[in-house]
Tab-separated table of C-alpha atoms in Angstrom:
chain	number	residue	atom	x	y	z
A	1147	MET	CA	103.141	96.470	99.588
A	1148	THR	CA	106.652	96.407	100.931
A	1149	SER	CA	109.032	98.647	102.908
A	1150	PHE	CA	112.695	97.534	104.138
A	1151	ASP	CA	114.726	100.054	105.727
A	1152	SER	CA	118.722	100.687	105.642
A	1153	GLN	CA	119.121	98.133	102.695
A	1154	LEU	CA	121.396	99.828	100.447
A	1155	HIS	CA	123.109	101.674	103.410
A	1156	PRO	CA	123.736	98.550	105.988
A	1157	SER	CA	126.455	98.586	108.628
A	1158	PRO	CA	129.101	96.142	108.168
A	1159	PRO	CA	128.614	92.621	108.834
A	1160	SER	CA	130.711	90.835	111.902
A	1161	THR	CA	134.162	89.273	111.042
A	1162	ALA	CA	133.721	85.488	109.136
A	1163	GLN	CA	130.065	86.397	108.463
A	1164	ARG	CA	128.286	84.135	105.710
A	1165	PRO	CA	125.095	84.977	104.300
A	1166	PRO	CA	122.175	83.211	106.294
A	1167	GLN	CA	120.527	80.629	104.446
A	1168	LEU	CA	117.467	80.398	103.469
A	1169	SER	CA	114.318	78.968	105.440
A	1170	SER	CA	113.070	75.446	104.826
A	1171	ARG	CA	109.715	76.847	103.760
A	1172	GLN	CA	111.754	78.676	101.077
A	1173	ARG	CA	114.038	75.507	100.168
A	1174	ARG	CA	110.878	73.863	99.858
A	1175	ARG	CA	108.749	76.151	97.654
A	1176	SER	CA	112.059	77.080	95.556
A	1177	SER	CA	112.325	73.120	95.043
A	1178	HIS	CA	112.788	71.531	91.204
A	1179	GLY	CA	108.363	71.728	90.830
A	1180	ASP	CA	108.536	75.279	90.614
A	1181	ARG	CA	111.904	75.202	88.922
A	1182	LYS	CA	109.854	72.937	86.290
A	1183	GLU	CA	106.889	75.142	86.460
A	1184	ILE	CA	108.577	78.204	85.442
A	1185	VAL	CA	111.080	77.126	83.175
A	1186	GLY	CA	107.680	75.342	81.530
A	1187	LEU	CA	107.120	79.112	80.443
A	1188	MET	CA	110.608	78.681	77.871
A	1189	PRO	CA	108.217	78.775	74.881
A	1190	ALA	CA	106.934	82.298	75.946
A	1191	PRO	CA	109.695	84.118	77.144
A	1192	GLU	CA	110.989	83.703	73.316
A	1193	LEU	CA	107.805	85.137	71.809
A	1194	ASP	CA	105.399	86.601	74.438
A	1195	ASN	CA	107.943	88.019	76.439
A	1196	ASN	CA	109.458	89.217	73.804
A	1197	ILE	CA	113.241	88.487	74.768
A	1198	ARG	CA	116.108	89.110	71.695
A	1199	LEU	CA	119.234	88.395	71.060
A	1200	ILE	CA	121.843	90.946	71.667
A	1201	ASP	CA	125.067	91.371	69.805
A	1202	PRO	CA	126.460	87.969	69.225
A	1203	LYS	CA	129.968	88.922	69.017
A	1204	ARG	CA	130.305	91.381	71.843
A	1205	ASP	CA	127.300	90.933	74.181
A	1206	ALA	CA	127.797	94.519	74.849
A	1207	LEU	CA	124.664	94.732	77.096
A	1208	TYR	CA	127.239	93.184	79.705
A	1209	ASN	CA	130.320	95.442	78.830
A	1210	TYR	CA	130.005	97.817	82.478
A	1211	ASP	CA	131.584	100.974	81.965
A	1212	PRO	CA	132.369	102.290	85.790
A	1213	GLU	CA	133.533	106.089	84.069
A	1214	GLY	CA	130.828	106.343	82.069
A	1215	GLN	CA	128.342	105.591	85.175
A	1216	LYS	CA	130.182	108.266	87.400
A	1217	ALA	CA	129.636	110.766	84.672
A	1218	ALA	CA	125.959	110.106	84.304
A	1219	ALA	CA	126.283	110.045	87.968
A	1220	ALA	CA	127.439	113.691	87.726
A	1221	ALA	CA	125.517	115.085	85.458
A	1222	ARG	CA	122.390	113.663	87.562
A	1223	PRO	CA	119.995	114.546	84.142
A	1224	TRP	CA	117.053	112.687	86.157
A	1225	ALA	CA	117.005	115.639	89.023
A	1226	ARG	CA	116.096	117.912	86.364
A	1227	ASP	CA	113.039	115.510	84.487
A	1228	PRO	CA	110.925	113.401	87.130
A	1229	ASN	CA	110.004	111.661	83.689
A	1230	TYR	CA	113.935	111.264	82.675
A	1231	PHE	CA	113.647	107.416	82.692
A	1232	LYS	CA	111.650	105.476	80.330
A	1233	HIS	CA	112.543	101.737	79.580
A	1234	VAL	CA	114.221	98.906	81.802
A	1235	ARG	CA	115.727	96.078	79.946
A	1236	ILE	CA	116.177	93.014	82.116
A	1237	SER	CA	118.319	90.528	81.239
A	1238	ALA	CA	116.787	86.361	81.137
A	1239	VAL	CA	118.455	85.531	84.041
A	1240	ALA	CA	117.303	88.062	85.934
A	1241	LEU	CA	113.929	87.692	84.587
A	1242	ILE	CA	113.943	83.749	85.946
A	1243	LYS	CA	115.316	84.465	89.494
A	1244	MET	CA	112.522	87.142	90.033
A	1245	THR	CA	110.036	85.147	88.980
A	1246	MET	CA	111.177	81.443	90.150
A	1247	HIS	CA	111.709	83.978	93.844
A	1248	ALA	CA	108.319	85.694	93.717
A	1249	ARG	CA	106.550	82.010	92.950
A	1250	SER	CA	108.291	80.327	95.610
A	1251	GLY	CA	106.561	82.858	98.200
A	1252	GLY	CA	103.146	81.411	97.309
A	1253	ASP	CA	100.878	83.730	98.786
A	1254	LEU	CA	103.299	85.861	100.851
A	1255	GLU	CA	105.235	88.757	99.310
A	1256	VAL	CA	108.921	88.207	99.341
A	1257	MET	CA	111.765	90.536	97.934
A	1258	GLY	CA	115.228	91.005	96.655
A	1259	LEU	CA	117.574	93.274	95.047
A	1260	MET	CA	118.777	93.964	91.391
A	1261	GLN	CA	121.674	94.916	89.958
A	1262	GLY	CA	122.742	96.456	86.893
A	1263	TYR	CA	123.578	100.207	85.455
A	1264	ILE	CA	121.532	103.272	83.434
A	1265	ASN	CA	122.672	103.596	79.665
A	1266	ASP	CA	120.833	107.561	79.070
A	1267	ASP	CA	116.954	107.051	79.818
A	1268	THR	CA	117.245	103.113	80.209
A	1269	PHE	CA	117.946	100.821	83.480
A	1270	VAL	CA	119.596	98.023	81.990
A	1271	VAL	CA	119.281	94.688	84.457
A	1272	THR	CA	122.082	92.514	84.314
A	1273	ASP	CA	121.505	90.430	87.209
A	1274	ALA	CA	118.831	90.003	90.608
A	1275	PHE	CA	119.130	88.515	94.026
A	1276	ARG	CA	117.070	87.409	96.494
A	1277	LEU	CA	116.654	88.751	99.939
A	1278	PRO	CA	116.259	85.862	103.415
A	1279	VAL	CA	112.977	88.112	103.848
A	1280	GLU	CA	109.343	87.805	103.350
A	1281	GLY	CA	106.099	89.451	104.584
A	1282	THR	CA	101.983	89.199	104.495
A	1283	GLU	CA	100.386	91.256	101.292
A	1284	THR	CA	100.430	94.829	103.843
A	1285	ARG	CA	104.389	94.472	104.908
A	1286	VAL	CA	107.800	92.560	104.790
A	1287	ASN	CA	110.287	92.904	107.079
A	1288	ALA	CA	113.774	93.114	106.765
A	1289	GLN	CA	115.286	91.879	109.460
A	1290	GLY	CA	119.348	92.563	110.123
A	1291	GLU	CA	120.190	89.441	108.280
A	1292	ALA	CA	118.814	90.947	105.188
A	1293	ASN	CA	121.911	93.887	105.697
A	1294	GLU	CA	124.098	91.454	106.381
A	1295	TYR	CA	123.850	89.245	103.440
A	1296	LEU	CA	123.215	92.028	100.818
A	1297	VAL	CA	127.310	93.445	102.108
A	1298	GLU	CA	128.702	90.239	101.714
A	1299	TYR	CA	126.594	89.173	98.388
A	1300	LEU	CA	128.036	92.538	96.794
A	1301	ASP	CA	131.405	91.633	98.180
A	1302	LEU	CA	131.541	88.217	96.951
A	1303	CYS	CA	130.256	89.761	93.111
A	1304	ARG	CA	132.892	92.244	93.340
A	1305	ALA	CA	135.654	89.892	94.022
A	1306	GLN	CA	134.413	87.766	90.975
A	1307	GLY	CA	134.609	90.889	88.997
A	1308	ARG	CA	131.023	91.837	88.922
A	1309	GLN	CA	131.129	95.479	89.226
A	1310	GLU	CA	127.177	96.380	88.677
A	1311	ASN	CA	125.459	98.270	91.589
A	1312	VAL	CA	122.266	97.882	93.094
A	1313	VAL	CA	119.961	99.825	90.807
A	1314	GLY	CA	116.490	98.934	92.304
A	1315	TRP	CA	114.653	96.136	94.194
A	1316	TYR	CA	111.509	94.087	93.251
A	1317	HIS	CA	109.186	92.358	95.411
A	1318	SER	CA	105.835	90.069	94.229
A	1319	HIS	CA	101.771	91.105	94.408
A	1320	PRO	CA	100.676	87.031	94.408
A	1321	GLY	CA	97.512	87.575	92.610
A	1322	TYR	CA	96.486	91.328	92.849
A	1323	GLY	CA	98.682	92.927	89.732
A	1324	CYS	CA	101.739	95.097	89.107
A	1325	TRP	CA	101.044	98.566	90.781
A	1326	LEU	CA	102.397	100.585	93.767
A	1327	SER	CA	100.546	100.895	97.325
A	1328	GLY	CA	101.141	103.765	99.344
A	1329	ILE	CA	104.071	101.573	101.707
A	1330	ASP	CA	105.346	100.336	98.425
A	1331	VAL	CA	105.546	104.244	97.186
A	1332	GLU	CA	107.009	105.912	100.174
A	1333	THR	CA	109.548	103.037	100.141
A	1334	GLU	CA	111.026	103.874	96.119
A	1335	ALA	CA	110.467	107.686	97.306
A	1336	LEU	CA	112.872	107.253	99.861
A	1337	GLN	CA	115.432	105.344	98.310
A	1338	GLN	CA	115.687	107.779	94.688
A	1339	GLN	CA	116.072	110.080	97.331
A	1340	PHE	CA	119.624	108.945	99.001
A	1341	GLN	CA	120.210	106.528	96.258
A	1342	ASP	CA	118.606	107.819	92.726
A	1343	PRO	CA	118.978	106.182	90.479
A	1344	PHE	CA	116.605	103.521	91.673
A	1345	LEU	CA	113.652	101.626	90.266
A	1346	ALA	CA	111.212	99.684	91.823
A	1347	VAL	CA	109.954	96.186	89.553
A	1348	VAL	CA	106.469	94.602	90.634
A	1349	ILE	CA	105.710	90.763	89.754
A	1350	ASP	CA	102.525	88.803	89.935
A	1351	PRO	CA	103.183	85.095	89.902
A	1352	ASP	CA	99.926	84.212	90.088
A	1353	ARG	CA	99.030	85.736	86.703
A	1354	THR	CA	102.301	84.614	85.218
A	1355	ILE	CA	101.769	80.983	85.885
A	1356	ASN	CA	97.516	81.624	84.234
A	1357	ALA	CA	98.703	83.578	81.686
A	1358	GLY	CA	101.566	81.765	80.090
A	1359	LYS	CA	103.543	84.938	80.342
A	1360	VAL	CA	105.486	87.163	83.291
A	1361	GLU	CA	103.120	89.675	84.663
A	1362	ILE	CA	105.733	92.374	85.477
A	1363	GLY	CA	105.941	95.773	86.093
A	1364	ALA	CA	108.673	98.422	86.544
A	1365	PHE	CA	107.846	102.195	88.236
A	1366	ARG	CA	109.556	105.370	89.519
A	1367	THR	CA	107.979	107.610	91.961
A	1368	TYR	CA	107.767	111.649	91.510
A	1369	PRO	CA	109.998	113.943	93.952
A	1370	SER	CA	107.505	115.752	96.631
A	1371	SER	CA	107.762	118.765	94.429
A	1372	HIS	CA	106.565	117.476	91.692
A	1373	MET	CA	102.715	116.284	91.018
A	1374	SER	CA	101.731	114.374	88.035
A	1375	GLU	CA	100.122	116.521	84.826
A	1376	THR	CA	97.216	114.251	85.560
A	1377	PRO	CA	94.544	115.572	87.439
A	1378	SER	CA	93.667	112.952	90.457
A	1379	SER	CA	90.224	112.836	88.928
A	1380	ASP	CA	91.596	111.595	85.928
A	1381	VAL	CA	94.041	109.075	87.803
A	1382	ALA	CA	91.736	107.893	89.565
A	1383	SER	CA	89.063	106.912	86.553
A	1384	ALA	CA	91.904	105.753	84.200
A	1385	ALA	CA	92.967	103.104	87.470
A	1386	ALA	CA	88.844	101.941	87.399
A	1387	ALA	CA	89.378	101.602	83.697
A	1388	ALA	CA	92.412	99.249	84.224
A	1389	ALA	CA	90.978	97.601	86.599
A	1390	SER	CA	88.351	96.856	84.048
A	1391	ASP	CA	90.956	95.045	82.232
A	1392	GLY	CA	91.007	91.239	82.688
A	1393	ALA	CA	94.941	91.358	83.155
A	1394	GLN	CA	94.676	93.880	85.359
A	1395	ALA	CA	91.305	93.244	87.193
A	1396	VAL	CA	92.456	94.013	91.107
A	1397	PRO	CA	90.683	91.841	93.928
A	1398	LEU	CA	88.164	93.648	96.508
A	1399	ALA	CA	90.211	93.620	99.257
A	1400	LYS	CA	92.838	95.523	97.107
A	1401	ALA	CA	90.374	97.904	95.239
A	1402	ALA	CA	90.099	101.098	97.732
A	1403	GLU	CA	94.035	101.137	97.625
A	1404	PHE	CA	94.469	100.615	93.647
A	1405	GLY	CA	95.025	103.631	92.394
A	1406	ALA	CA	94.932	105.846	95.209
A	1407	HIS	CA	98.525	106.709	94.613
A	1408	ALA	CA	98.355	106.823	91.404
A	1409	ASN	CA	99.523	110.440	90.451
A	1410	ARG	CA	102.914	109.954	92.556
A	1411	TYR	CA	104.288	107.357	89.909
A	1412	TYR	CA	104.802	106.555	86.873
A	1413	SER	CA	105.518	103.192	84.872
A	1414	LEU	CA	108.615	102.335	82.799
A	1415	GLU	CA	108.467	100.411	79.292
A	1416	VAL	CA	109.772	96.925	79.932
A	1417	SER	CA	111.858	95.023	77.434
A	1418	HIS	CA	113.873	91.304	78.071
A	1419	PHE	CA	117.237	90.647	76.290
A	1420	LYS	CA	119.703	87.508	76.686
A	1421	SER	CA	123.220	86.818	75.669
A	1422	THR	CA	124.195	84.077	73.193
A	1423	LEU	CA	125.256	82.161	76.831
A	1424	ASP	CA	121.630	82.499	77.798
A	1425	SER	CA	120.164	81.540	74.793
A	1426	HIS	CA	121.925	78.327	74.743
A	1427	LEU	CA	121.544	77.470	78.394
A	1428	LEU	CA	117.654	77.867	77.781
A	1429	GLU	CA	117.344	76.206	75.142
A	1430	LEU	CA	118.665	73.167	76.843
A	1431	LEU	CA	116.519	73.847	79.916
A	1432	TRP	CA	113.358	73.596	77.388
A	1433	HIS	CA	114.947	70.353	75.845
A	1434	LYS	CA	114.724	68.913	79.405
A	1435	TYR	CA	111.297	70.504	80.701
A	1436	TRP	CA	108.910	69.885	77.667
A	1437	VAL	CA	107.358	67.162	78.503
A	1438	GLN	CA	106.282	69.147	81.820
A	1439	THR	CA	104.934	71.593	80.024
A	1440	LEU	CA	103.002	69.387	77.434
A	1441	SER	CA	101.681	67.251	80.512
A	1442	GLN	CA	100.642	69.788	82.845
A	1443	SER	CA	96.747	71.097	83.033
A	1444	PRO	CA	96.379	75.160	83.590
A	1445	LEU	CA	93.172	74.007	85.658
A	1446	LEU	CA	95.359	71.908	88.100
A	1447	THR	CA	98.397	74.500	87.875
A	1448	ASN	CA	96.006	77.570	88.241
A	1449	ARG	CA	93.095	76.113	90.515
A	1450	ASP	CA	93.701	78.450	93.554
A	1451	PHE	CA	94.585	81.663	91.640
A	1452	GLY	CA	90.765	80.255	89.601
A	1453	SER	CA	89.147	79.689	93.020
A	1454	LYS	CA	90.173	83.144	94.394
A	1455	GLN	CA	89.097	85.179	91.122
A	1456	MET	CA	85.616	83.496	91.800
A	1457	LEU	CA	85.079	83.907	95.183
A	1458	ASP	CA	86.091	87.554	94.503
A	1459	LEU	CA	83.717	87.966	91.643
A	1460	SER	CA	81.067	86.503	93.608
A	1461	SER	CA	81.915	89.474	96.525
A	1462	LYS	CA	81.905	92.093	93.579
A	1463	ILE	CA	78.742	90.867	92.099
A	1464	LYS	CA	76.817	90.961	95.638
A	1465	GLU	CA	78.417	94.521	96.489
A	1466	ALA	CA	77.025	95.826	93.014
A	1467	THR	CA	73.664	94.125	93.363
A	1468	THR	CA	73.639	96.386	97.245
A	1469	ALA	CA	74.644	99.805	95.321
A	1470	PHE	CA	72.642	99.194	92.552
A	1471	ALA	CA	69.233	98.811	94.748
A	1472	ARG	CA	70.283	101.604	97.116
A	1473	THR	CA	70.558	103.978	93.547
A	1474	ARG	CA	67.538	102.634	92.119
A	1475	THR	CA	65.776	103.458	95.462
A	1476	SER	CA	67.185	107.022	95.849
A	1477	GLN	CA	65.860	107.232	91.894
A	1478	ASN	CA	62.352	106.575	92.915
A	1479	LEU	CA	62.685	109.226	95.184
A	1480	LEU	CA	63.658	111.807	93.252
A	1481	LEU	CA	60.878	110.693	90.634
A	1482	SER	CA	58.304	111.548	93.192
A	1483	THR	CA	59.603	114.795	94.165
A	1484	PHE	CA	60.898	116.066	90.679
A	1485	THR	CA	59.034	114.592	88.088
A	1486	GLY	CA	60.968	114.182	84.721
A	1487	SER	CA	64.387	116.415	86.526
A	1488	VAL	CA	66.154	112.589	87.521
A	1489	GLY	CA	70.107	112.635	86.621
A	1490	GLY	CA	71.655	109.558	85.339
A	1491	GLY	CA	74.823	110.031	86.909
A	1492	GLY	CA	73.926	107.163	89.226
A	1493	GLY	CA	72.458	104.815	86.374
A	1494	LYS	CA	75.796	105.300	84.655
A	1495	VAL	CA	77.961	104.445	87.226
A	1496	ALA	CA	76.025	101.058	87.628
A	1497	ASP	CA	75.752	100.416	83.967
A	1498	ARG	CA	79.706	100.684	84.359
A	1499	ALA	CA	80.201	98.444	87.343
A	1500	VAL	CA	77.974	96.087	85.636
A	1501	GLU	CA	80.211	96.050	82.314
A	1502	LYS	CA	83.281	95.476	84.328
A	1503	LEU	CA	82.049	92.551	85.928
A	1504	ALA	CA	80.763	90.773	82.811
A	1505	GLN	CA	84.146	91.481	81.595
A	1506	ASP	CA	85.516	89.828	84.525
A	1507	SER	CA	83.333	87.295	84.465
A	1508	ASN	CA	84.194	85.986	80.659
A	1509	LEU	CA	87.373	86.489	81.639
A	1510	ILE	CA	87.523	83.418	84.124
A	1511	ALA	CA	85.073	81.942	81.875
A	1512	THR	CA	87.355	81.576	79.209
A	1513	LYS	CA	90.515	80.518	80.828
A	1514	GLU	CA	88.165	77.458	82.439
A	1515	LYS	CA	87.122	76.864	78.936
A	1516	SER	CA	90.828	77.032	77.493
A	1517	GLY	CA	91.879	74.643	80.367
A	1518	LEU	CA	88.927	72.277	79.435
A	1519	MET	CA	89.313	72.852	75.789
A	1520	ALA	CA	93.220	71.584	76.187
A	1521	GLY	CA	92.685	68.486	78.576
A	1522	GLU	CA	90.112	67.248	75.374
A	1523	ILE	CA	92.778	68.065	73.074
A	1524	LYS	CA	95.598	65.915	74.664
A	1525	ALA	CA	93.099	62.950	75.885
A	1526	LYS	CA	92.411	62.889	71.917
A	1527	LEU	CA	95.883	63.382	70.448
A	1528	PHE	CA	97.461	60.813	72.927
A	1529	ASN	CA	94.747	58.429	74.171
A	1530	ASP	CA	94.292	57.263	70.442
A	1531	LEU	CA	97.602	56.551	69.130
A	1532	GLY	CA	97.412	53.357	69.968
A	1533	ARG	CA	94.286	52.407	68.943
A	1534	ARG	CA	95.211	53.996	65.597
A	1535	GLU	CA	98.144	51.852	65.399
A	1536	LEU	CA	96.371	48.453	65.799
């Protein structure tokens, strides 16, 4: 849930102004340990994250065509079709940068911008860079130094031959999934109004580490003159169904806002790509950090997030128990007044709530069991090596 003002139309920085340095806290959180943690997922980018090699001879997706971009901007096909953009392709470098930045923020939201271009109905993101701002789960405050940083960074990129423009912004949702809050929707709508085509990307760093796969979502908002074809009631029920999925279970504190603005935006399909140089560098990093990946325990890596999940589940169970008792009392009153004419709506709602709680509970238990089994397997595999040799 992020807000920023005048990020893409800032006033020019003062003479000899340098991009501000990250705070000591950010430097500590972005240290060697976080890099190993993210790069430890390198087998996953190859398989789980579906990163594919592009043309090994030309690396065509990195060839920026300024004339083609001007022609697309003049035609503006997205102005006639609010659902024109359907796909997002993110480079491996940009994906790692955004994930490491999101992870470095801890429980605070962080924010950055993405560079790239459009290709028909697809956003192609070639790079990303962080902004020196951070905030709580409700708001990120973008200071004047972020505006100066943005202008200086883009000037330096163009001086080095990188002509790609800013095509979107990203921010993190630590622990509560990939979706847009009310503030996020307003922010994205404002940028689309003045800077279209523009894209919003959300990354959940906690679930990324927990699942071993980057948890990411890409979204665009509808203009104020257009409403989603899906009725609000259907959107709310769809959001509730998504919340019951383990991958998108929303904490109780965020449940009221999750889905409240779902009819104002839509999601895009996200895929990833890498150049031949990216492939070589990622392979070198994997050879460097494979020991870290093999030795780390998911129970220790995810213990904070796991504790939050259990605490949130207990709160949901308590709330569901209270609601179920209230529903049962009202049904008894109806039975005593109108014999045999009780509707089953309240019971069905309670049953669905119990089913969702059971799914969330099973998901947490499965993750914990997997962590214990991984520890047992590694202990038997490596602790017995010396004994077998003897």
